[in-house]
Tab-separated table of C-alpha atoms in Angstrom:
chain	number	residue	atom	x	y	z
O	7	MET	CA	-19.564	-1.251	-16.575
O	8	SER	CA	-16.733	-2.729	-14.513
O	9	VAL	CA	-17.340	-5.473	-11.980
O	10	GLU	CA	-15.091	-7.201	-9.492
O	11	ALA	CA	-14.449	-10.912	-9.779
O	12	LEU	CA	-12.391	-13.421	-7.852
O	13	LEU	CA	-10.321	-16.038	-9.672
O	14	ALA	CA	-8.556	-19.082	-8.215
O	15	LEU	CA	-5.443	-20.408	-9.941
O	16	GLY	CA	-3.782	-23.743	-9.284
O	17	SER	CA	-1.070	-25.952	-10.754
O	18	ASN	CA	0.518	-29.272	-9.844
O	19	LEU	CA	2.519	-30.156	-12.955
O	20	GLY	CA	5.660	-28.655	-14.428
O	21	GLU	CA	7.097	-25.384	-13.185
O	22	LYS	CA	4.107	-24.726	-10.943
O	23	LYS	CA	4.912	-21.343	-9.393
O	24	GLU	CA	6.277	-20.009	-12.661
O	25	THR	CA	3.122	-21.121	-14.472
O	26	LEU	CA	0.955	-19.210	-12.000
O	27	MET	CA	3.097	-16.086	-12.426
O	28	ARG	CA	2.874	-16.338	-16.228
O	29	ALA	CA	-0.886	-16.833	-16.024
O	30	ILE	CA	-1.202	-13.663	-13.941
O	31	GLY	CA	0.873	-11.911	-16.591
O	32	ASP	CA	-1.500	-13.219	-19.268
O	33	LEU	CA	-4.469	-11.820	-17.336
O	34	CYS	CA	-2.679	-8.468	-17.088
O	35	THR	CA	-2.367	-8.245	-20.868
O	36	HIS	CA	-6.124	-8.159	-21.471
O	37	PRO	CA	-7.321	-4.567	-21.949
O	38	LYS	CA	-10.606	-5.308	-20.155
O	39	ILE	CA	-9.036	-6.872	-17.044
O	40	GLU	CA	-7.235	-5.098	-14.229
O	41	VAL	CA	-5.624	-7.255	-11.550
O	42	LYS	CA	-6.325	-5.527	-8.227
O	43	ASN	CA	-4.911	-7.896	-5.599
O	44	VAL	CA	-3.109	-11.244	-5.397
O	45	SER	CA	-3.025	-13.633	-2.444
O	46	PRO	CA	0.017	-15.398	-1.075
O	47	VAL	CA	0.828	-18.670	-2.831
O	48	ALA	CA	-0.258	-21.777	-0.926
O	49	VAL	CA	1.313	-25.208	-1.278
O	50	THR	CA	-1.506	-27.708	-0.788
O	51	ALA	CA	-2.275	-31.385	-0.952
O	52	PRO	CA	-4.447	-32.407	-3.909
O	53	VAL	CA	-8.185	-32.718	-3.232
O	54	GLY	CA	-10.164	-35.375	-5.064
O	55	GLY	CA	-9.013	-36.992	-8.257
O	56	PRO	CA	-6.571	-39.861	-8.626
O	57	ALA	CA	-4.212	-40.802	-5.790
O	58	GLY	CA	-0.517	-40.009	-5.952
O	59	GLN	CA	-0.756	-36.538	-7.490
O	60	PRO	CA	1.935	-33.981	-6.680
O	61	ASP	CA	1.127	-31.064	-4.370
O	62	PHE	CA	-0.568	-28.023	-5.863
O	63	VAL	CA	0.379	-24.393	-5.679
O	64	ASN	CA	-2.704	-22.192	-5.382
O	65	LEU	CA	-3.546	-18.522	-5.189
O	66	VAL	CA	-6.534	-16.272	-5.668
O	67	LEU	CA	-6.711	-12.876	-7.232
O	68	ARG	CA	-9.182	-10.035	-7.331
O	69	ILE	CA	-9.783	-8.478	-10.738
O	70	GLU	CA	-11.885	-5.704	-12.145
O	71	THR	CA	-13.293	-6.401	-15.594
O	72	THR	CA	-15.774	-5.259	-18.211
O	73	LEU	CA	-15.901	-8.765	-19.702
O	74	SER	CA	-19.104	-10.751	-19.328
O	75	PRO	CA	-18.855	-13.884	-17.162
O	76	PHE	CA	-18.786	-16.093	-20.268
O	77	ASP	CA	-16.175	-13.938	-22.026
O	78	LEU	CA	-14.060	-14.093	-18.868
O	79	LEU	CA	-14.482	-17.875	-18.786
O	80	ARG	CA	-13.408	-18.166	-22.437
O	81	PHE	CA	-10.356	-15.972	-21.830
O	82	THR	CA	-9.280	-17.958	-18.758
O	83	GLN	CA	-9.661	-21.192	-20.740
O	84	THR	CA	-7.464	-19.695	-23.462
O	85	ILE	CA	-4.804	-19.037	-20.821
O	86	GLU	CA	-5.134	-22.627	-19.529
O	87	ASP	CA	-4.697	-23.930	-23.089
O	88	LYS	CA	-1.659	-21.695	-23.616
O	89	HIS	CA	-0.083	-23.375	-20.595
O	90	HIS	CA	-0.819	-26.881	-21.955
O	91	ARG	CA	-3.832	-27.709	-19.785
O	92	LYS	CA	-5.196	-31.175	-20.589
O	93	ARG	CA	-8.705	-32.193	-19.525
O	94	GLU	CA	-8.289	-35.966	-19.472
O	95	VAL	CA	-9.004	-36.980	-15.854
O	96	HIS	CA	-11.619	-35.264	-13.677
O	97	TRP	CA	-9.747	-33.448	-10.883
O	98	GLY	CA	-6.543	-34.949	-12.235
O	99	PRO	CA	-3.109	-33.361	-12.384
O	100	ARG	CA	-2.873	-30.184	-14.426
O	101	THR	CA	-0.431	-27.543	-15.512
O	102	LEU	CA	-2.963	-24.799	-14.850
O	103	ASP	CA	-6.500	-24.476	-13.560
O	104	ILE	CA	-8.312	-21.123	-13.438
O	105	ASP	CA	-11.726	-20.989	-11.799
O	106	ILE	CA	-14.076	-18.040	-11.528
O	107	ILE	CA	-15.077	-18.054	-7.862
O	108	GLN	CA	-17.232	-14.922	-7.849
O	109	TYR	CA	-18.365	-12.459	-10.468
O	110	ALA	CA	-19.795	-9.417	-8.685
O	111	SER	CA	-22.807	-10.735	-6.764
O	112	LEU	CA	-24.069	-12.732	-9.724
O	113	GLU	CA	-25.726	-16.067	-9.032
O	114	MET	CA	-26.181	-18.401	-11.983
O	115	ASP	CA	-26.245	-22.100	-12.769
O	116	GLU	CA	-25.550	-22.752	-16.438
O	117	PRO	CA	-24.049	-25.903	-17.994
O	118	ASP	CA	-20.665	-24.210	-18.521
O	119	LEU	CA	-20.550	-21.837	-15.554
O	120	THR	CA	-21.971	-21.796	-12.028
O	121	LEU	CA	-21.520	-18.701	-9.870
O	122	PRO	CA	-20.472	-18.443	-7.195
O	123	HIS	CA	-18.267	-21.476	-7.765
O	124	PRO	CA	-20.208	-24.440	-6.326
O	125	ARG	CA	-17.372	-25.925	-4.245
O	126	ALA	CA	-15.462	-22.775	-3.258
O	127	ALA	CA	-17.028	-22.628	0.215
O	128	GLU	CA	-15.643	-26.119	0.953
O	129	ARG	CA	-12.082	-25.732	-0.326
O	130	ALA	CA	-9.394	-24.430	2.012
O	131	PHE	CA	-6.990	-24.219	-0.924
O	132	VAL	CA	-9.212	-21.380	-2.223
O	133	LEU	CA	-10.487	-19.993	1.081
O	134	GLU	CA	-7.229	-19.703	3.034
O	135	PRO	CA	-5.307	-17.698	0.399
O	136	TRP	CA	-8.422	-15.545	-0.077
O	137	ALA	CA	-8.715	-14.894	3.664
O	138	ARG	CA	-5.050	-13.904	3.805
O	139	MET	CA	-5.589	-11.483	0.910
O	140	GLU	CA	-8.959	-10.105	2.109
O	141	PRO	CA	-9.413	-10.893	5.823
O	142	GLU	CA	-12.986	-9.554	5.926
O	143	ALA	CA	-14.168	-11.387	2.776
O	144	GLU	CA	-17.474	-13.209	2.708
O	145	LEU	CA	-18.834	-15.939	0.490
O	146	ALA	CA	-22.587	-16.571	0.417
O	147	GLY	CA	-22.989	-14.600	3.650
O	148	SER	CA	-20.299	-16.503	5.574
O	149	SER	CA	-16.845	-15.400	6.628
O	150	VAL	CA	-14.210	-16.788	4.260
O	151	ARG	CA	-11.855	-17.070	7.259
O	152	ASN	CA	-14.370	-19.234	9.153
O	153	LEU	CA	-15.112	-21.370	6.104
O	154	ALA	CA	-11.363	-21.949	5.641
O	155	GLU	CA	-10.992	-23.154	9.212
O	156	ILE	CA	-13.731	-25.778	8.911
O	157	ALA	CA	-12.990	-26.973	5.369
O	158	ASP	CA	-12.250	-30.698	5.117
O	159	ASP	CA	-8.911	-30.009	3.393
O	160	ALA	CA	-7.706	-27.367	5.895
O	161	ASP	CA	-4.937	-29.663	7.143
O	162	GLY	CA	-3.689	-30.101	3.561
O	163	ILE	CA	-2.224	-26.608	3.405
O	164	ARG	CA	1.512	-27.126	3.744
O	165	GLU	CA	3.050	-23.643	3.514
O	166	PHE	CA	2.728	-20.152	2.051
O	167	PHE	CA	4.967	-17.937	-0.036
O	168	PRO	CA	4.578	-14.152	-0.381
O	169	ALA	CA	2.153	-12.750	-2.942
O	170	PRO	CA	3.744	-12.199	-6.323
O	171	VAL	CA	4.240	-8.778	-7.888
O	172	VAL	CA	1.138	-7.813	-9.843
O	173	CYS	CA	1.363	-6.800	-13.508
O	174	GLY	CA	4.803	-5.381	-13.708
């Protein structure tokens, strides 16, 4: 059975925008994933982690998948590894980060995966692109648009670029 999920992608090292586009392409190659919608690309200040990091580029995308949440997590981690993701510093700079924000209406708290994502409702770098892609979206019963406006990092969004072409 297919379910909808929301993924957040971010990068602040290397060819950032190109890495996000390639990662979307990697998602498109999986036979059990269909990319349905992609947000505009946001340029944002880093949140948390060590000082002096470069700005991030961030986007969210809506997918439909028959993968389980854990299979989806493993596949997204494979994509991160393909793009040279290093996990050396918590919230440190990275070539690619892919987070599962929502997986249908599933709520779970496991050591490797918490759904919905535990900090998504506080992060404008996730919420603002999502609200631009799906203006009526809700997270945990609250308007994503309203959550974006009150997020502590709302003033860290620098600019937007148009949504990329999806899967071809």
